Amino acid sequence: MEMQPLYNIKINCAYCENEFSTSRVRPSLKRAIRTDSDFCGYYRELNPDYYVVRICPSCGFASTENSNDRLTERQRNEFAKHIGSRFVKRDYGGSRDWDNALETYKLALLCAQTIGEKERIIASLLHHIAWLYRYKEDHEQEQRFLKHALNSYIKVYENEGAGDNDARLMYLIGELNRRVGAYNEAVKWFSRVINDKRIMDAAMIRACREQWALLREEMQAKGEELTEEVQG
Ligand SMILES: [Zn+2]
């Protein structure tokens, strides 16, 4: 018997309490065949990232598994005023193509910004939207969303300070700076990870060294002068 690549889960909408189903990719099919230096994954068949956002077909409330189950009164009012009243009923259950995936991420971003969701969730949504444009080789839109994601990750860093995932967050801020061509900023973040004696995450330290070396090559290829900081 052939296994279906998608399965359904039931979600209770945090806004209207309607129960709806949304599809997920089977865990056994979730392994990426390759991953970019900013963790963008490429998959042989279905892309599990297309199924991250869950949208209530009755009210349009969009969330991810990291969202809060409960909304405050203020959040409810904001959602109702700005999104709920305008949502055209539509079911995003079942399989999704690239266009559906982009729609779900944009709606999730709008919801998250409207209700003042945790910055970490907003940053991740912006980063995923950049990846979607990367798959399509739309460089201009990819860069636009990478810059938004970068600003959002910096806010996460400033708000939350030193957490367990700090090295990964700092690496990501460095790497997104490199990808948008802000080389001096990128080096600042890479060198923080490499030089901070409290950071024990060997994989992230190695990644920072590698991307710093790549950055030097890129600058030389472009004929840009290497400052003392960039040379390291
Ligand atoms: Zn709902």
Short mmCIF file of C-alpha atoms and ligand atoms in Angstrom, two decimals:
data_model
loop_
_atom_site.label_atom_id
_atom_site.label_comp_id
_atom_site.label_asym_id
_atom_site.label_seq_id
_atom_site.Cartn_x
_atom_site.Cartn_y
_atom_site.Cartn_z
CA MET A 1 0.00 0.00 0.00
CA GLU A 2 1.40 3.34 -0.99
CA MET A 3 1.67 5.90 1.76
CA GLN A 4 0.09 9.29 1.13
CA PRO A 5 2.69 12.05 1.45
CA LEU A 6 0.23 14.37 3.23
CA TYR A 7 -1.87 13.74 6.30
CA ASN A 8 -4.43 15.94 8.02
CA ILE A 9 -4.46 17.30 11.51
CA LYS A 10 -7.26 19.06 13.33
CA ILE A 11 -6.77 22.58 14.64
CA ASN A 12 -8.99 24.67 16.84
CA CYS A 13 -9.01 28.27 15.66
CA ALA A 14 -7.62 30.59 18.35
CA TYR A 15 -10.01 33.32 17.22
CA CYS A 16 -13.41 31.74 16.39
CA GLU A 17 -12.89 28.26 17.93
CA ASN A 18 -13.99 26.59 14.70
CA GLU A 19 -12.34 23.18 14.25
CA PHE A 20 -10.69 22.75 10.87
CA SER A 21 -8.19 20.45 9.24
CA THR A 22 -4.88 21.37 7.69
CA SER A 23 -2.36 19.19 5.87
CA ARG A 24 1.16 18.29 6.91
CA VAL A 25 3.96 16.45 5.15
CA ARG A 26 4.80 13.04 6.62
CA PRO A 27 7.88 13.25 8.86
CA SER A 28 9.66 10.56 6.80
CA LEU A 29 9.49 12.86 3.74
CA LYS A 30 10.68 15.97 5.51
CA ARG A 31 14.40 15.49 4.95
CA ALA A 32 15.93 18.20 2.79
CA ILE A 33 18.15 17.05 -0.09
CA ARG A 34 20.20 20.19 0.46
CA THR A 35 20.12 23.29 2.63
CA ASP A 36 21.38 26.81 1.95
CA SER A 37 23.69 28.57 4.38
CA ASP A 38 20.67 30.39 5.88
CA PHE A 39 18.78 27.09 6.38
CA CYS A 40 16.52 27.32 3.32
CA GLY A 41 15.67 23.70 2.47
CA TYR A 42 15.24 21.96 -0.87
CA TYR A 43 13.09 18.84 -1.10
CA ARG A 44 12.72 16.03 -3.59
CA GLU A 45 8.94 16.09 -3.55
CA LEU A 46 6.73 18.10 -1.24
CA ASN A 47 8.12 21.08 0.60
CA PRO A 48 7.06 20.83 4.28
CA ASP A 49 7.52 24.60 4.59
CA TYR A 50 4.48 25.07 2.34
CA TYR A 51 2.36 23.60 5.14
CA VAL A 52 3.63 25.57 8.14
CA VAL A 53 0.82 28.12 8.18
CA ARG A 54 -2.63 26.99 9.31
CA ILE A 55 -5.54 29.15 8.18
CA CYS A 56 -9.03 28.91 9.61
CA PRO A 57 -11.38 28.68 6.61
CA SER A 58 -14.18 30.32 8.53
CA CYS A 59 -12.54 33.53 9.82
CA GLY A 60 -9.10 33.70 8.15
CA PHE A 61 -7.07 33.60 11.34
CA ALA A 62 -3.58 32.34 10.42
CA SER A 63 -1.13 30.77 12.84
CA THR A 64 1.78 28.36 13.10
CA GLU A 65 2.46 25.69 15.71
CA ASN A 66 4.56 28.26 17.58
CA SER A 67 1.67 30.72 17.92
CA ASN A 68 -0.21 31.23 21.15
CA ASP A 69 -3.42 29.20 21.58
CA ARG A 70 -5.16 32.11 23.25
CA LEU A 71 -5.63 35.68 22.14
CA THR A 72 -5.95 38.67 24.41
CA GLU A 73 -9.00 40.90 24.13
CA ARG A 74 -6.90 43.55 22.39
CA GLN A 75 -5.56 41.00 19.87
CA ARG A 76 -9.10 39.79 19.14
CA ASN A 77 -10.26 43.32 18.47
CA GLU A 78 -7.31 44.10 16.21
CA PHE A 79 -7.82 40.93 14.19
CA ALA A 80 -11.58 41.48 13.83
CA LYS A 81 -11.15 45.09 12.76
CA HIS A 82 -8.33 44.67 10.24
CA ILE A 83 -8.56 41.13 8.86
CA GLY A 84 -11.60 39.14 10.02
CA SER A 85 -14.07 41.65 8.58
CA ARG A 86 -12.40 41.47 5.14
CA PHE A 87 -11.56 37.77 4.86
CA VAL A 88 -13.05 36.08 1.81
CA LYS A 89 -13.84 32.51 2.90
CA ARG A 90 -11.36 30.09 1.48
CA ASP A 91 -10.10 26.67 2.52
CA TYR A 92 -6.33 26.15 2.45
CA GLY A 93 -6.54 22.51 3.55
CA GLY A 94 -5.21 19.85 1.16
CA SER A 95 -2.19 20.21 -1.09
CA ARG A 96 -0.59 23.59 -1.73
CA ASP A 97 1.42 24.89 -4.63
CA TRP A 98 3.91 27.77 -4.53
CA ASP A 99 1.22 30.44 -5.00
CA ASN A 100 -0.96 29.01 -2.21
CA ALA A 101 2.08 28.80 0.07
CA LEU A 102 2.97 32.45 -0.56
CA GLU A 103 -0.64 33.51 0.13
CA THR A 104 -0.66 31.62 3.43
CA TYR A 105 2.64 33.19 4.54
CA LYS A 106 1.51 36.69 3.60
CA LEU A 107 -1.75 36.25 5.49
CA ALA A 108 0.15 34.83 8.48
CA LEU A 109 2.50 37.82 8.40
CA LEU A 110 -0.42 40.26 8.26
CA CYS A 111 -2.11 38.48 11.18
CA ALA A 112 1.09 38.37 13.23
CA GLN A 113 1.78 42.07 12.66
CA THR A 114 -1.83 43.03 13.35
CA ILE A 115 -2.05 41.23 16.69
CA GLY A 116 1.53 42.09 17.72
CA GLU A 117 2.79 38.51 17.69
CA LYS A 118 6.22 37.58 19.13
CA GLU A 119 9.03 39.07 17.03
CA ARG A 120 10.61 35.61 16.63
CA ILE A 121 7.53 34.40 14.74
CA ILE A 122 7.43 37.52 12.54
CA ALA A 123 11.13 37.13 11.69
CA SER A 124 10.63 33.50 10.71
CA LEU A 125 7.63 34.32 8.48
CA LEU A 126 9.58 37.07 6.69
CA HIS A 127 12.52 34.70 6.20
CA HIS A 128 10.25 31.98 4.77
CA ILE A 129 8.74 34.47 2.31
CA ALA A 130 12.28 35.36 1.16
CA TRP A 131 12.94 31.63 0.59
CA LEU A 132 9.78 31.27 -1.48
CA TYR A 133 11.02 34.03 -3.78
CA ARG A 134 14.44 32.36 -3.88
CA TYR A 135 12.84 29.13 -5.17
CA LYS A 136 11.35 31.22 -7.98
CA GLU A 137 14.65 33.06 -8.56
CA ASP A 138 12.93 36.40 -7.95
CA HIS A 139 16.05 38.09 -6.65
CA GLU A 140 14.50 41.51 -6.06
CA GLN A 141 11.66 40.25 -3.84
CA GLU A 142 13.99 37.81 -2.11
CA GLN A 143 16.35 40.65 -1.17
CA ARG A 144 13.44 42.81 -0.02
CA PHE A 145 12.20 40.13 2.38
CA LEU A 146 15.70 39.15 3.52
CA LYS A 147 16.21 42.78 4.62
CA HIS A 148 12.90 42.75 6.52
CA ALA A 149 13.79 39.40 8.11
CA LEU A 150 17.21 40.73 9.08
CA ASN A 151 15.74 43.78 10.84
CA SER A 152 13.29 41.54 12.61
CA TYR A 153 16.00 39.08 13.78
CA ILE A 154 18.00 42.04 15.13
CA LYS A 155 14.92 43.06 17.15
CA VAL A 156 14.67 39.49 18.49
CA TYR A 157 18.31 39.66 19.54
CA GLU A 158 17.86 43.05 21.19
CA ASN A 159 14.62 42.05 22.96
CA GLU A 160 15.58 38.59 24.12
CA GLY A 161 19.32 38.94 24.64
CA ALA A 162 21.40 35.88 25.37
CA GLY A 163 19.33 32.73 25.01
CA ASP A 164 20.20 29.12 24.28
CA ASN A 165 19.91 29.65 20.54
CA ASP A 166 22.00 32.76 20.59
CA ALA A 167 24.85 31.51 18.41
CA ARG A 168 22.43 30.41 15.72
CA LEU A 169 20.58 33.73 15.84
CA MET A 170 23.83 35.72 15.67
CA TYR A 171 25.11 33.57 12.81
CA LEU A 172 21.84 34.12 10.97
CA ILE A 173 22.07 37.90 11.43
CA GLY A 174 25.63 37.79 10.08
CA GLU A 175 24.65 35.58 7.17
CA LEU A 176 21.63 37.68 6.16
CA ASN A 177 23.84 40.77 6.28
CA ARG A 178 26.25 38.98 3.92
CA ARG A 179 23.41 38.02 1.61
CA VAL A 180 22.15 41.61 1.35
CA GLY A 181 25.71 42.86 0.75
CA ALA A 182 26.27 44.54 4.14
CA TYR A 183 29.72 42.98 4.48
CA ASN A 184 31.09 45.02 7.38
CA GLU A 185 27.98 44.33 9.45
CA ALA A 186 28.18 40.63 8.58
CA VAL A 187 31.76 40.43 9.83
CA LYS A 188 30.82 42.08 13.13
CA TRP A 189 28.30 39.30 13.85
CA PHE A 190 30.51 36.45 12.61
CA SER A 191 33.41 37.64 14.74
CA ARG A 192 31.18 37.95 17.82
CA VAL A 193 30.26 34.27 17.54
CA ILE A 194 33.87 33.22 16.91
CA ASN A 195 35.38 35.34 19.68
CA ASP A 196 32.78 34.99 22.43
CA LYS A 197 34.31 32.41 24.78
CA ARG A 198 30.88 31.58 26.24
CA ILE A 199 29.65 30.26 22.90
CA MET A 200 30.16 26.48 22.67
CA ASP A 201 28.15 25.79 19.52
CA ALA A 202 30.92 24.32 17.34
CA ALA A 203 28.74 24.02 14.23
CA MET A 204 27.80 27.71 14.36
CA ILE A 205 31.39 28.80 15.03
CA ARG A 206 32.54 26.79 12.01
CA ALA A 207 29.70 28.21 9.87
CA CYS A 208 30.74 31.76 10.83
CA ARG A 209 34.35 31.06 9.80
CA GLU A 210 33.25 29.59 6.47
CA GLN A 211 30.86 32.41 5.59
CA TRP A 212 33.44 35.01 6.62
CA ALA A 213 35.95 33.39 4.22
CA LEU A 214 33.30 33.34 1.48
CA LEU A 215 32.59 37.01 2.12
CA ARG A 216 36.28 37.92 1.65
CA GLU A 217 36.27 36.07 -1.68
CA GLU A 218 33.09 37.86 -2.76
CA MET A 219 34.55 41.25 -1.89
CA GLN A 220 37.77 40.49 -3.75
CA ALA A 221 35.82 39.27 -6.78
CA LYS A 222 33.94 42.58 -6.79
CA GLY A 223 37.20 44.50 -6.48
CA GLU A 224 36.19 45.92 -3.09
CA GLU A 225 38.88 46.93 -0.66
CA LEU A 226 39.15 44.69 2.40
CA THR A 227 39.14 46.69 5.62
CA GLU A 228 41.12 45.52 8.63
CA GLU A 229 37.91 44.19 10.26
CA VAL A 230 37.01 42.14 7.22
CA GLN A 231 40.51 40.67 6.96
CA GLY A 232 40.24 39.59 10.63
ZN ZN B 1 -11.45 30.97 12.91
#
